[in-house]
Amino acid sequence: MTRYILGRVLQALGVLWAAFTLTFAILYLLPSDPMELQLAAAGLQADGISPQQLADLKHQYGLDQSIWGQYWTRLSGAVHGDFGMSLTQNLPVRDLIQARIGQTLLLTGCACTVSMVLGLALAYLATFVRWNPLRLFLTRLPALGASFPQFFIALMLIQFLSFKLGLFPAMGNTGWKSLVMPVATISVLTSSVLAQVLIKSFDDTLRQPYIVTARAKGLSRSAVHLKHALRNAALPAMTILGLVIGLSVTSSIIVETIYTRVGIGRLAQEAVLSQDVPVVLAVVTIAAAIFVTVNLIVDLLYPLLDPRIARNRGRVRVPAAQIEVSAA
Amino acid sequence: MSMLRRLGRPAPHRKAVAAIALAGLAVLAGCGGSSGGSGGSTDDATPKAGGELKVSFFPDNANFSCIDPFQVYWIEHRTIVRNFADSLTDQDPDTGEIVPWLASKWEISPDGLNYTFTLRDGVTFSNGNKVDAQVVADDVKGWLATVAATNGTAYGASYIQGLTGATVVDPLTVKLTLSQPNASFLQATSTTNLAITDPAEYQLLPADRCTGKGVIGSGQFVLDHYTAKVETVITKRTGYAWASKLVKNQGDAYLEKVTFTYVAEDSVRIGNLTSGAIDVSWPRNPITPQDEKLIEASGQTVEKRALPGVSYTQFANTTEGRPLSDPQVRQALYKAVDLKTYAKTVFGDDYPVVAGPFDSTTPFYSAQASKLAYDPDGAKKLLDAAGWKVGSDGFRAKDGKQLVLDYPVTQFSAGPELLQAQLKVVGINLALRTLTPAQTATYVKDGDYDLTQTYFTRADPGALQFILNPDVANSKALANRSATPAVTEQIKALFKKAIQTTDAAQTKQAYADLQALLIDQGVTFPLFERVQEAGVSKDVHGFAFTSESFLRLNDVWKS
C-alpha cells in the first residue's frame, strides 16, 4: 500500500514538473521580446533608450541569463511558491493569483457539483426509462451537450436570460446570481461527459448476473436500479472525476472572459495574449496542481472503494470504465 | 495607443502665446456647439443624492496598466483621473477658455517664461493634507523626476516641455518657470496629466504609482482601488467645495460610488446597458449604427462629442523595398479609399467624414477634403504608371511580386474588412493580420507593417510632432518610417515656424502648409474623424463631457 501511495505521489509531481517545463518552453517560443513587453509595462519604449540602459535593465530583470538560467530561476522560485513579478501589471504574481483563485475555485466547485448531480440524474433516467424513443433521446443527449461550443452557449444565455428576461447579471462576481449562468455554461459540457460514461457503465452493470439474481429474489426494478446498479455503475465515473474537474478549470478561461468575471481563467487568457510569462507559468502550474491533486485523491480512494485494487497491491490501474463479464 | 511625449516648441513672446490660444479658442467655440458641447440631459428635475454609477469601458491597456495621472495616456483612465484629481485650471468645453480651478488666478510674464499661480485657500487632499504652494512645487519636482526616470517616455512629459521647476512665493503663490516659452502650457495645466496630487506619491517608483499606490487627489471622488484589467472604483468624498465654475454642483458629488469595469465584448456592453445592468457604456471607437439603434430603441441615449487632436490616422511604412515607399502608390491609396462610404457604413449615416490629418475640432484645422476624394480610376492610373499591373486574380503585381499591404489588426481597428474590400477594387491586396496584445507592443518597432494607425487627443496641432518628429517622438521607429528624411525635415521646419513665432498669422499659415504637406507627400492617411460616444441610461442625469471629451461626474445623478 505504501508503495502504491508513493508511486502515485511521485507520478503527480512528475506531471506537475512536466506541465511547468512544457509551458516554459512554449512561452519561450512566442514571438515578442519579453524585455520590450516589460519596458512597455513600465511606460518605456525600447527604441527610446540607449543600448547600455537596455543592457542594464535586462540584467535587472534577469533576462540576460541563458534560457537554462532563466528556467532554473523560475523553477526554483515556483518550488518555493514565488512566481516572481507580472511583466505587465507591476504586481507580484502571488498577489494576482491570491485575489482571484477563490472565485475560480467557487465557480469550478459549483460547476463540478452541479454536473455530478445532473450527469448522474440523466444517466439514471436514460437507463431506467423503458419507452424506447425517450430512452434513445436521453441516451443521445450527452453527445449533443458535449459538442456545443461554450462560447455559443454563454452568449445565448446572456442574450436570453440577461438581456431579454433580466433574470441574471451578464457580468461580474457579485452575489449568487452571477454564478448561475457561468456554472450552467460549464456544466453543459462536464455533465454531458459524465453522463456519457455513466450511461455506458449503467448498461454494462445492468447486464451483470447479480442484477438478474437480485431481480429473481423479487426486488422491484427501481430498488435494483437505485441500490445495486447505481453503486457499481458510479465507480468508473470516479475515474473521470479528475477529467471533469480539469475541464471545469480550463472552461473557466472562456467562461470568466465572456461573463467578465474575476478569476485565474481570465487572468490566464490575458496573460497569454500579452505574453506575461510569469503569470502564465503560475496559472498553468496551479491548474495542473489541482488536476493532479484530484487524480491523486481518486487514486488513493480507489483501493478503499474497490477492494480488488488493494489486493493487487497497487499494480493495477484504476478499472476501465466498462467491465465485461463473458457470461452476460 | 502609446504615443507622444513633449509639447510644442516654444513661442518667444507672451503675445504669441495669447494669439495662438485665442485662435484655438475660436476653433473650439465654432465646433463646440455643433458637436454637442458639454452634452447631457437637460432636464430640470431636482438632483437626488446617492446610488452607484456603473460604467463599462472597453478592455484595459494590455501592456501598460496605469492609473497615475502624470503617466497615464489611456483615454478611459484619464476620465477616471478627472474625477478624483483636480488641476490648477479647467477648460471650458464650449469655448476652450481656461478658467480658474485650484488656482484662483494666474499671471504669465511678458517673456512667457514664468507662470505665477495664486491658489485657492482651503483646498485639501482626500487624506486631509493641505493643497498649498509647496505641494504644487513638489509636484513639479515629481513630474520632472518621473520624466527623468522613464527616459522621457512618461506621457506627461509632453505637457511640460520647457518646464524647469517651481518656486514658492508665499504659502498660496507658486511660480512655475520654463526655459523656453510654450504656447500650450496654460492649457496643459488644465489637463488630467498635470492634475495636482499629494507629492508624497513621488517617493514611490513610477511603476508602483501606476497601480494606484499613493495616488491621492483633491477631487470630488477618492480612488478606492484600481485592479488592472478588472475594475476601478472611486467613492464620494465629503466636504468638497472647490469645483470650477464649469460645473453646476459646487459641493459634494451626488453619486456615492462609481464602478468602472472593462468589458471586451461590444455586444455584452451594449446589452448590459439596454437591460439596465450598467448605466454608461463607454467604448473606444464610435458605437456602430446597429448598436445605436438598439440603445435608442430601449429608451437610453447616445451622447457624442468630437475628440480634438490627431484624427484616426494611418501611417505608412516607407522603408526602401516596401510597396508604400513609392510616392505614387501612396497617392493611389488616398484615391482608393472611399472615406464617405467608410464613415457611413462603419459609424452611421450622419457620421462626420474625416477631411485632414486633424479632427475638425482641432485649432488651426485646415480641411484637405479635395485631396482625399474617392477616385478609383485615378488610383488605377497611378498604380499602372507605377508599374503595378493587374494580374488574373484581380490583384496587381510588379516583377512577379503581388501588391500586398501588411495591415496589422488590433483592438483599435474599425472596419478593416471594408477597407480591404475598397482597396481590392483598385487591385491592392490589404492583408489583415490580427495581433495579440503582446505583438501590439512590439510590431511598430520591428517594422512589421505596411500601414498602421495611431492618434493623439489634445486641442493642439503640435501634438502631431510626437508622432512624426523623430527627435521628440515616442516611437522613433514609427516617425522614421512614416516619411523620408527630407520630408521629415520639412515637417520639423513647419512645426518650428508655427510655434516659434510672435505672429499669429504665421502660425496659421505654417499649420495650413503642414496639413497640406502631410497629404501631398503621403505621410498621414486619415481614416475617420474621432468622436467619443457613450451609451447613457435614461436614469442618468447631468451627463457631461470635459473639453478633452472625458466623462465629468460632478453633476451626474441617478433617478
mmCIF file of C-alpha atoms in Angstrom, chain A:
data_model
loop_
_atom_site.group_PDB
_atom_site.id
_atom_site.type_symbol
_atom_site.label_atom_id
_atom_site.label_comp_id
_atom_site.label_asym_id
_atom_site.label_seq_id
_atom_site.Cartn_x
_atom_site.Cartn_y
_atom_site.Cartn_z
ATOM 1 C CA MET A 1 0.000 0.000 0.000
ATOM 2 C CA THR A 2 2.829 2.423 0.884
ATOM 3 C CA ARG A 3 4.441 1.675 -2.446
ATOM 4 C CA TYR A 4 1.166 2.381 -4.188
ATOM 5 C CA ILE A 5 0.833 5.757 -2.484
ATOM 6 C CA LEU A 6 4.466 6.665 -3.030
ATOM 7 C CA GLY A 7 4.218 5.783 -6.714
ATOM 8 C CA ARG A 8 1.134 7.911 -7.147
ATOM 9 C CA VAL A 9 2.658 10.910 -5.380
ATOM 10 C CA LEU A 10 5.839 10.698 -7.456
ATOM 11 C CA GLN A 11 3.798 10.435 -10.607
ATOM 12 C CA ALA A 12 1.804 13.514 -9.600
ATOM 13 C CA LEU A 13 4.975 15.517 -9.029
ATOM 14 C CA GLY A 14 6.309 14.374 -12.389
ATOM 15 C CA VAL A 15 3.187 15.601 -14.140
ATOM 16 C CA LEU A 16 3.472 18.961 -12.387
ATOM 17 C CA TRP A 17 7.084 19.364 -13.414
ATOM 18 C CA ALA A 18 6.307 18.405 -16.997
ATOM 19 C CA ALA A 19 3.451 20.933 -17.187
ATOM 20 C CA PHE A 20 5.729 23.668 -15.874
ATOM 21 C CA THR A 21 8.574 22.823 -18.232
ATOM 22 C CA LEU A 22 6.394 22.467 -21.302
ATOM 23 C CA THR A 23 4.699 25.806 -20.600
ATOM 24 C CA PHE A 24 8.048 27.493 -20.142
ATOM 25 C CA ALA A 25 9.265 26.092 -23.455
ATOM 26 C CA ILE A 26 6.142 27.168 -25.339
ATOM 27 C CA LEU A 27 6.219 30.672 -23.880
ATOM 28 C CA TYR A 28 9.854 30.954 -24.818
ATOM 29 C CA LEU A 29 8.937 30.305 -28.448
ATOM 30 C CA LEU A 30 6.346 33.100 -28.638
ATOM 31 C CA PRO A 31 7.291 35.964 -30.961
ATOM 32 C CA SER A 32 7.587 39.094 -28.800
ATOM 33 C CA ASP A 33 10.653 40.033 -26.780
ATOM 34 C CA PRO A 34 9.824 39.874 -23.049
ATOM 35 C CA MET A 35 12.177 42.774 -22.441
ATOM 36 C CA GLU A 36 10.201 45.069 -24.711
ATOM 37 C CA LEU A 37 6.982 43.984 -23.042
ATOM 38 C CA GLN A 38 8.450 44.699 -19.663
ATOM 39 C CA LEU A 39 9.594 48.117 -20.845
ATOM 40 C CA ALA A 40 6.153 48.860 -22.245
ATOM 41 C CA ALA A 41 4.644 47.861 -18.895
ATOM 42 C CA ALA A 42 6.933 50.335 -17.172
ATOM 43 C CA GLY A 43 5.937 53.063 -19.623
ATOM 44 C CA LEU A 44 9.204 52.908 -21.560
ATOM 45 C CA GLN A 45 9.882 52.364 -25.247
ATOM 46 C CA ALA A 46 12.738 50.124 -26.279
ATOM 47 C CA ASP A 47 13.820 52.426 -29.110
ATOM 48 C CA GLY A 48 13.815 55.413 -26.798
ATOM 49 C CA ILE A 49 16.642 54.246 -24.563
ATOM 50 C CA SER A 50 20.334 53.629 -25.119
ATOM 51 C CA PRO A 51 21.803 50.126 -25.623
ATOM 52 C CA GLN A 52 23.655 50.453 -22.317
ATOM 53 C CA GLN A 53 20.429 51.275 -20.444
ATOM 54 C CA LEU A 54 18.745 48.380 -22.202
ATOM 55 C CA ALA A 55 21.513 46.023 -21.114
ATOM 56 C CA ASP A 56 21.283 47.274 -17.525
ATOM 57 C CA LEU A 57 17.536 46.742 -17.487
ATOM 58 C CA LYS A 58 17.911 43.269 -18.942
ATOM 59 C CA HIS A 59 20.282 42.449 -16.148
ATOM 60 C CA GLN A 60 17.902 43.924 -13.594
ATOM 61 C CA TYR A 61 15.037 41.721 -14.805
ATOM 62 C CA GLY A 62 17.262 38.668 -15.129
ATOM 63 C CA LEU A 63 16.670 38.498 -18.866
ATOM 64 C CA ASP A 64 20.380 38.475 -19.689
ATOM 65 C CA GLN A 65 20.638 34.933 -18.325
ATOM 66 C CA SER A 66 20.684 31.955 -20.658
ATOM 67 C CA ILE A 67 17.437 30.085 -21.251
ATOM 68 C CA TRP A 68 18.579 27.451 -18.719
ATOM 69 C CA GLY A 69 19.430 30.096 -16.176
ATOM 70 C CA GLN A 70 16.012 31.667 -16.573
ATOM 71 C CA TYR A 71 14.370 28.264 -16.412
ATOM 72 C CA TRP A 72 16.214 27.415 -13.225
ATOM 73 C CA THR A 73 15.359 30.776 -11.607
ATOM 74 C CA ARG A 74 11.674 30.357 -12.442
ATOM 75 C CA LEU A 75 11.544 26.705 -11.404
ATOM 76 C CA SER A 76 13.298 27.150 -8.078
ATOM 77 C CA GLY A 77 11.107 30.187 -7.427
ATOM 78 C CA ALA A 78 7.978 28.192 -8.214
ATOM 79 C CA VAL A 79 9.027 25.398 -5.863
ATOM 80 C CA HIS A 80 9.175 27.982 -3.086
ATOM 81 C CA GLY A 81 5.817 29.379 -4.137
ATOM 82 C CA ASP A 82 7.384 32.533 -5.580
ATOM 83 C CA PHE A 83 6.360 33.113 -9.185
ATOM 84 C CA GLY A 84 8.041 36.487 -9.475
ATOM 85 C CA MET A 85 6.577 39.732 -10.780
ATOM 86 C CA SER A 86 3.970 40.061 -13.509
ATOM 87 C CA LEU A 87 5.523 41.513 -16.660
ATOM 88 C CA THR A 88 2.556 43.717 -17.426
ATOM 89 C CA GLN A 89 0.913 44.637 -14.140
ATOM 90 C CA ASN A 90 3.727 45.752 -11.803
ATOM 91 C CA LEU A 91 2.476 43.375 -9.122
ATOM 92 C CA PRO A 92 3.760 40.110 -7.677
ATOM 93 C CA VAL A 93 2.133 37.139 -9.408
ATOM 94 C CA ARG A 94 1.270 35.761 -5.988
ATOM 95 C CA ASP A 95 -0.956 38.787 -5.269
ATOM 96 C CA LEU A 96 -2.698 38.474 -8.626
ATOM 97 C CA ILE A 97 -3.427 34.797 -8.031
ATOM 98 C CA GLN A 98 -4.455 35.223 -4.414
ATOM 99 C CA ALA A 99 -7.001 37.858 -5.344
ATOM 100 C CA ARG A 100 -8.582 35.580 -7.954
ATOM 101 C CA ILE A 101 -8.221 31.944 -7.081
ATOM 102 C CA GLY A 102 -11.105 31.903 -4.608
ATOM 103 C CA GLN A 103 -13.560 32.994 -7.294
ATOM 104 C CA THR A 104 -12.339 30.376 -9.737
ATOM 105 C CA LEU A 105 -12.488 27.604 -7.137
ATOM 106 C CA LEU A 106 -16.016 28.636 -6.231
ATOM 107 C CA LEU A 107 -17.037 28.635 -9.887
ATOM 108 C CA THR A 108 -15.463 25.291 -10.742
ATOM 109 C CA GLY A 109 -16.560 23.740 -7.449
ATOM 110 C CA CYS A 110 -20.183 24.665 -8.120
ATOM 111 C CA ALA A 111 -19.883 23.534 -11.727
ATOM 112 C CA CYS A 112 -18.497 20.134 -10.680
ATOM 113 C CA THR A 113 -21.203 19.607 -8.085
ATOM 114 C CA VAL A 114 -23.951 20.571 -10.491
ATOM 115 C CA SER A 115 -22.559 18.423 -13.270
ATOM 116 C CA MET A 116 -22.251 15.391 -10.992
ATOM 117 C CA VAL A 117 -25.870 15.712 -9.942
ATOM 118 C CA LEU A 118 -27.049 16.393 -13.494
ATOM 119 C CA GLY A 119 -24.884 13.708 -15.072
ATOM 120 C CA LEU A 120 -25.981 11.094 -12.589
ATOM 121 C CA ALA A 121 -29.650 12.031 -12.894
ATOM 122 C CA LEU A 122 -29.511 11.933 -16.673
ATOM 123 C CA ALA A 123 -27.721 8.579 -16.749
ATOM 124 C CA TYR A 124 -30.124 7.156 -14.221
ATOM 125 C CA LEU A 125 -33.148 8.295 -16.192
ATOM 126 C CA ALA A 126 -31.747 7.274 -19.562
ATOM 127 C CA THR A 127 -31.219 3.716 -18.366
ATOM 128 C CA PHE A 128 -34.368 3.475 -16.273
ATOM 129 C CA VAL A 129 -36.897 4.701 -18.809
ATOM 130 C CA ARG A 130 -38.455 1.885 -20.810
ATOM 131 C CA TRP A 131 -40.181 3.811 -23.590
ATOM 132 C CA ASN A 132 -37.685 3.464 -26.402
ATOM 133 C CA PRO A 133 -37.951 6.858 -28.170
ATOM 134 C CA LEU A 134 -37.419 8.712 -24.874
ATOM 135 C CA ARG A 135 -34.669 6.328 -23.867
ATOM 136 C CA LEU A 136 -32.931 6.907 -27.184
ATOM 137 C CA PHE A 137 -33.308 10.672 -26.851
ATOM 138 C CA LEU A 138 -31.873 10.708 -23.313
ATOM 139 C CA THR A 139 -29.011 8.447 -24.319
ATOM 140 C CA ARG A 140 -28.061 10.724 -27.193
ATOM 141 C CA LEU A 141 -28.450 13.970 -25.231
ATOM 142 C CA PRO A 142 -24.940 13.937 -23.699
ATOM 143 C CA ALA A 143 -23.343 13.731 -27.149
ATOM 144 C CA LEU A 144 -25.220 16.896 -28.099
ATOM 145 C CA GLY A 145 -24.296 18.676 -24.875
ATOM 146 C CA ALA A 146 -20.641 17.785 -25.224
ATOM 147 C CA SER A 147 -20.438 19.156 -28.741
ATOM 148 C CA PHE A 148 -21.954 22.622 -28.190
ATOM 149 C CA PRO A 149 -19.272 25.333 -28.138
ATOM 150 C CA GLN A 150 -19.223 27.011 -24.747
ATOM 151 C CA PHE A 151 -18.789 30.428 -26.317
ATOM 152 C CA PHE A 152 -22.102 29.956 -28.112
ATOM 153 C CA ILE A 153 -23.930 28.668 -25.047
ATOM 154 C CA ALA A 154 -22.641 31.577 -22.967
ATOM 155 C CA LEU A 155 -23.699 34.234 -25.470
ATOM 156 C CA MET A 156 -27.137 32.636 -25.884
ATOM 157 C CA LEU A 157 -27.659 32.504 -22.118
ATOM 158 C CA ILE A 158 -26.624 36.138 -21.805
ATOM 159 C CA GLN A 159 -28.911 37.138 -24.659
ATOM 160 C CA PHE A 160 -31.998 35.441 -23.260
ATOM 161 C CA LEU A 161 -31.630 35.195 -19.509
ATOM 162 C CA SER A 162 -29.873 38.546 -19.002
ATOM 163 C CA PHE A 163 -30.805 40.914 -21.773
ATOM 164 C CA LYS A 164 -34.324 39.628 -22.564
ATOM 165 C CA LEU A 165 -35.583 38.380 -19.220
ATOM 166 C CA GLY A 166 -33.231 40.203 -16.880
ATOM 167 C CA LEU A 167 -33.006 37.197 -14.541
ATOM 168 C CA PHE A 168 -29.259 37.078 -14.017
ATOM 169 C CA PRO A 169 -26.445 39.607 -14.431
ATOM 170 C CA ALA A 170 -24.396 39.209 -17.615
ATOM 171 C CA MET A 171 -21.165 40.058 -15.881
ATOM 172 C CA GLY A 172 -19.417 40.404 -12.579
ATOM 173 C CA ASN A 173 -18.831 38.395 -9.428
ATOM 174 C CA THR A 174 -21.413 39.896 -7.130
ATOM 175 C CA GLY A 175 -23.952 37.603 -5.492
ATOM 176 C CA TRP A 176 -25.033 34.036 -6.157
ATOM 177 C CA LYS A 177 -26.999 35.146 -9.192
ATOM 178 C CA SER A 178 -23.818 35.996 -11.048
ATOM 179 C CA LEU A 179 -22.731 32.367 -10.648
ATOM 180 C CA VAL A 180 -25.792 30.794 -12.247
ATOM 181 C CA MET A 181 -25.065 31.303 -15.931
ATOM 182 C CA PRO A 182 -21.307 30.639 -15.721
ATOM 183 C CA VAL A 183 -21.962 27.411 -13.786
ATOM 184 C CA ALA A 184 -24.644 26.392 -16.292
ATOM 185 C CA THR A 185 -22.286 27.055 -19.200
ATOM 186 C CA ILE A 186 -19.557 24.856 -17.776
ATOM 187 C CA SER A 187 -21.980 22.165 -16.578
ATOM 188 C CA VAL A 188 -23.464 21.575 -20.011
ATOM 189 C CA LEU A 189 -20.108 20.187 -21.105
ATOM 190 C CA THR A 190 -18.959 18.448 -17.946
ATOM 191 C CA SER A 191 -22.281 16.855 -17.056
ATOM 192 C CA SER A 192 -22.536 15.521 -20.607
ATOM 193 C CA VAL A 193 -19.124 13.894 -20.340
ATOM 194 C CA LEU A 194 -20.069 12.359 -17.003
ATOM 195 C CA ALA A 195 -23.444 11.178 -18.255
ATOM 196 C CA GLN A 196 -21.890 9.506 -21.286
ATOM 197 C CA VAL A 197 -19.609 7.394 -19.111
ATOM 198 C CA LEU A 198 -22.327 6.656 -16.579
ATOM 199 C CA ILE A 199 -24.860 5.536 -19.167
ATOM 200 C CA LYS A 200 -22.378 3.105 -20.599
ATOM 201 C CA SER A 201 -21.458 1.724 -17.207
ATOM 202 C CA PHE A 202 -25.123 1.501 -16.137
ATOM 203 C CA ASP A 203 -25.841 -0.514 -19.248
ATOM 204 C CA ASP A 204 -22.967 -2.859 -18.504
ATOM 205 C CA THR A 205 -23.793 -3.226 -14.839
ATOM 206 C CA LEU A 206 -27.434 -3.982 -15.556
ATOM 207 C CA ARG A 207 -26.300 -6.950 -17.642
ATOM 208 C CA GLN A 208 -24.328 -8.443 -14.734
ATOM 209 C CA PRO A 209 -25.542 -11.769 -13.312
ATOM 210 C CA TYR A 210 -26.016 -10.362 -9.813
ATOM 211 C CA ILE A 211 -28.629 -7.958 -11.141
ATOM 212 C CA VAL A 212 -30.532 -10.943 -12.514
ATOM 213 C CA THR A 213 -30.168 -12.564 -9.115
ATOM 214 C CA ALA A 214 -31.483 -9.500 -7.340
ATOM 215 C CA ARG A 215 -34.472 -9.322 -9.672
ATOM 216 C CA ALA A 216 -35.057 -13.059 -9.218
ATOM 217 C CA LYS A 217 -35.175 -12.515 -5.474
ATOM 218 C CA GLY A 218 -38.218 -10.357 -6.106
ATOM 219 C CA LEU A 219 -36.755 -6.861 -5.670
ATOM 220 C CA SER A 220 -38.526 -4.129 -7.589
ATOM 221 C CA ARG A 221 -36.909 -2.676 -10.687
ATOM 222 C CA SER A 222 -36.384 0.724 -9.109
ATOM 223 C CA ALA A 223 -34.834 -0.787 -6.000
ATOM 224 C CA VAL A 224 -32.388 -2.783 -8.075
ATOM 225 C CA HIS A 225 -31.587 0.246 -10.234
ATOM 226 C CA LEU A 226 -31.000 2.527 -7.290
ATOM 227 C CA LYS A 227 -29.282 0.229 -4.824
ATOM 228 C CA HIS A 228 -27.463 -2.425 -6.752
ATOM 229 C CA ALA A 229 -26.785 -0.904 -10.142
ATOM 230 C CA LEU A 230 -26.055 2.687 -9.193
ATOM 231 C CA ARG A 231 -23.369 1.909 -6.660
ATOM 232 C CA ASN A 232 -21.394 -0.222 -9.024
ATOM 233 C CA ALA A 233 -22.032 1.877 -12.088
ATOM 234 C CA ALA A 234 -20.870 5.024 -10.315
ATOM 235 C CA LEU A 235 -17.461 3.576 -9.586
ATOM 236 C CA PRO A 236 -15.965 4.051 -13.075
ATOM 237 C CA ALA A 237 -17.288 7.603 -13.072
ATOM 238 C CA MET A 238 -14.839 8.317 -10.258
ATOM 239 C CA THR A 239 -12.075 7.769 -12.778
ATOM 240 C CA ILE A 240 -13.152 10.665 -14.891
ATOM 241 C CA LEU A 241 -13.821 12.937 -11.942
ATOM 242 C CA GLY A 242 -10.317 14.320 -12.361
ATOM 243 C CA LEU A 243 -11.049 14.928 -16.024
ATOM 244 C CA VAL A 244 -14.286 16.706 -15.184
ATOM 245 C CA ILE A 245 -12.543 18.980 -12.711
ATOM 246 C CA GLY A 246 -9.794 19.635 -15.235
ATOM 247 C CA LEU A 247 -12.407 20.508 -17.860
ATOM 248 C CA SER A 248 -14.112 22.891 -15.446
ATOM 249 C CA VAL A 249 -10.855 24.691 -14.753
ATOM 250 C CA THR A 250 -9.995 25.070 -18.437
ATOM 251 C CA SER A 251 -13.580 26.130 -19.176
ATOM 252 C CA SER A 252 -13.143 28.943 -16.691
ATOM 253 C CA ILE A 253 -10.837 30.632 -19.218
ATOM 254 C CA ILE A 254 -13.679 31.075 -21.707
ATOM 255 C CA VAL A 255 -16.431 31.473 -19.167
ATOM 256 C CA GLU A 256 -14.717 34.072 -16.995
ATOM 257 C CA THR A 257 -13.796 36.088 -20.066
ATOM 258 C CA ILE A 258 -17.297 36.144 -21.542
ATOM 259 C CA TYR A 259 -19.027 36.791 -18.233
ATOM 260 C CA THR A 260 -16.342 39.344 -17.256
ATOM 261 C CA ARG A 261 -15.673 37.509 -14.005
ATOM 262 C CA VAL A 262 -12.585 37.941 -11.905
ATOM 263 C CA GLY A 263 -10.653 34.697 -11.749
ATOM 264 C CA ILE A 264 -7.500 32.910 -12.745
ATOM 265 C CA GLY A 265 -9.063 31.747 -16.029
ATOM 266 C CA ARG A 266 -9.441 35.283 -17.305
ATOM 267 C CA LEU A 267 -6.075 36.154 -15.828
ATOM 268 C CA ALA A 268 -4.580 33.297 -17.840
ATOM 269 C CA GLN A 269 -6.264 34.428 -21.047
ATOM 270 C CA GLU A 270 -4.998 37.995 -20.667
ATOM 271 C CA ALA A 271 -1.545 36.811 -19.640
ATOM 272 C CA VAL A 272 -1.175 34.506 -22.648
ATOM 273 C CA LEU A 273 -2.200 37.261 -25.060
ATOM 274 C CA SER A 274 0.163 39.788 -23.538
ATOM 275 C CA GLN A 275 2.871 37.135 -23.114
ATOM 276 C CA ASP A 276 3.106 37.666 -19.388
ATOM 277 C CA VAL A 277 5.334 34.622 -18.827
ATOM 278 C CA PRO A 278 5.425 34.527 -15.002
ATOM 279 C CA VAL A 279 1.626 34.768 -14.742
ATOM 280 C CA VAL A 280 1.001 32.060 -17.338
ATOM 281 C CA LEU A 281 3.509 29.773 -15.667
ATOM 282 C CA ALA A 282 1.855 30.278 -12.305
ATOM 283 C CA VAL A 283 -1.670 29.683 -13.594
ATOM 284 C CA VAL A 284 -0.685 26.578 -15.537
ATOM 285 C CA THR A 285 1.174 25.195 -12.548
ATOM 286 C CA ILE A 286 -1.768 25.820 -10.255
ATOM 287 C CA ALA A 287 -4.274 24.332 -12.696
ATOM 288 C CA ALA A 288 -2.012 21.298 -13.116
ATOM 289 C CA ALA A 289 -1.678 21.041 -9.355
ATOM 290 C CA ILE A 290 -5.465 20.982 -8.925
ATOM 291 C CA PHE A 291 -5.833 18.369 -11.638
ATOM 292 C CA VAL A 292 -3.038 16.229 -10.256
ATOM 293 C CA THR A 293 -4.283 16.502 -6.677
ATOM 294 C CA VAL A 294 -7.799 15.432 -7.587
ATOM 295 C CA ASN A 295 -6.471 12.490 -9.550
ATOM 296 C CA LEU A 296 -4.209 11.583 -6.676
ATOM 297 C CA ILE A 297 -7.114 11.637 -4.242
ATOM 298 C CA VAL A 298 -9.177 9.493 -6.604
ATOM 299 C CA ASP A 299 -6.294 7.073 -6.988
ATOM 300 C CA LEU A 300 -5.832 6.848 -3.263
ATOM 301 C CA LEU A 301 -9.544 6.417 -2.589
ATOM 302 C CA TYR A 302 -9.928 3.676 -5.132
ATOM 303 C CA PRO A 303 -8.443 0.848 -3.081
ATOM 304 C CA LEU A 304 -10.860 1.744 -0.308
ATOM 305 C CA LEU A 305 -13.846 1.648 -2.637
ATOM 306 C CA ASP A 306 -12.798 -1.310 -4.714
ATOM 307 C CA PRO A 307 -11.011 -3.968 -2.694
ATOM 308 C CA ARG A 308 -9.792 -5.692 -5.871
ATOM 309 C CA ILE A 309 -7.239 -2.914 -6.369
ATOM 310 C CA ALA A 310 -5.824 -3.137 -2.864
ATOM 311 C CA ARG A 311 -5.483 -6.874 -3.265
ATOM 312 C CA ASN A 312 -3.349 -6.384 -6.329
ATOM 313 C CA ARG A 313 -1.024 -4.183 -4.267
ATOM 314 C CA GLY A 314 -1.436 -1.217 -6.457
ATOM 315 C CA ARG A 315 -0.083 -2.921 -9.520
ATOM 316 C CA VAL A 316 -3.291 -2.489 -11.447
ATOM 317 C CA ARG A 317 -4.501 0.769 -12.766
ATOM 318 C CA VAL A 318 -7.907 2.027 -11.871
ATOM 319 C CA PRO A 319 -10.585 -0.061 -13.541
ATOM 320 C CA ALA A 320 -11.663 0.747 -17.036
ATOM 321 C CA ALA A 321 -14.991 2.441 -17.451
ATOM 322 C CA GLN A 322 -16.567 -0.821 -18.531
ATOM 323 C CA ILE A 323 -16.364 -4.258 -17.021
ATOM 324 C CA GLU A 324 -17.268 -7.042 -19.368
ATOM 325 C CA VAL A 325 -18.296 -10.376 -17.998
ATOM 326 C CA SER A 326 -18.411 -13.145 -20.548
ATOM 327 C CA ALA A 327 -21.488 -14.753 -19.016
ATOM 328 C CA ALA A 328 -23.581 -11.620 -19.531
#
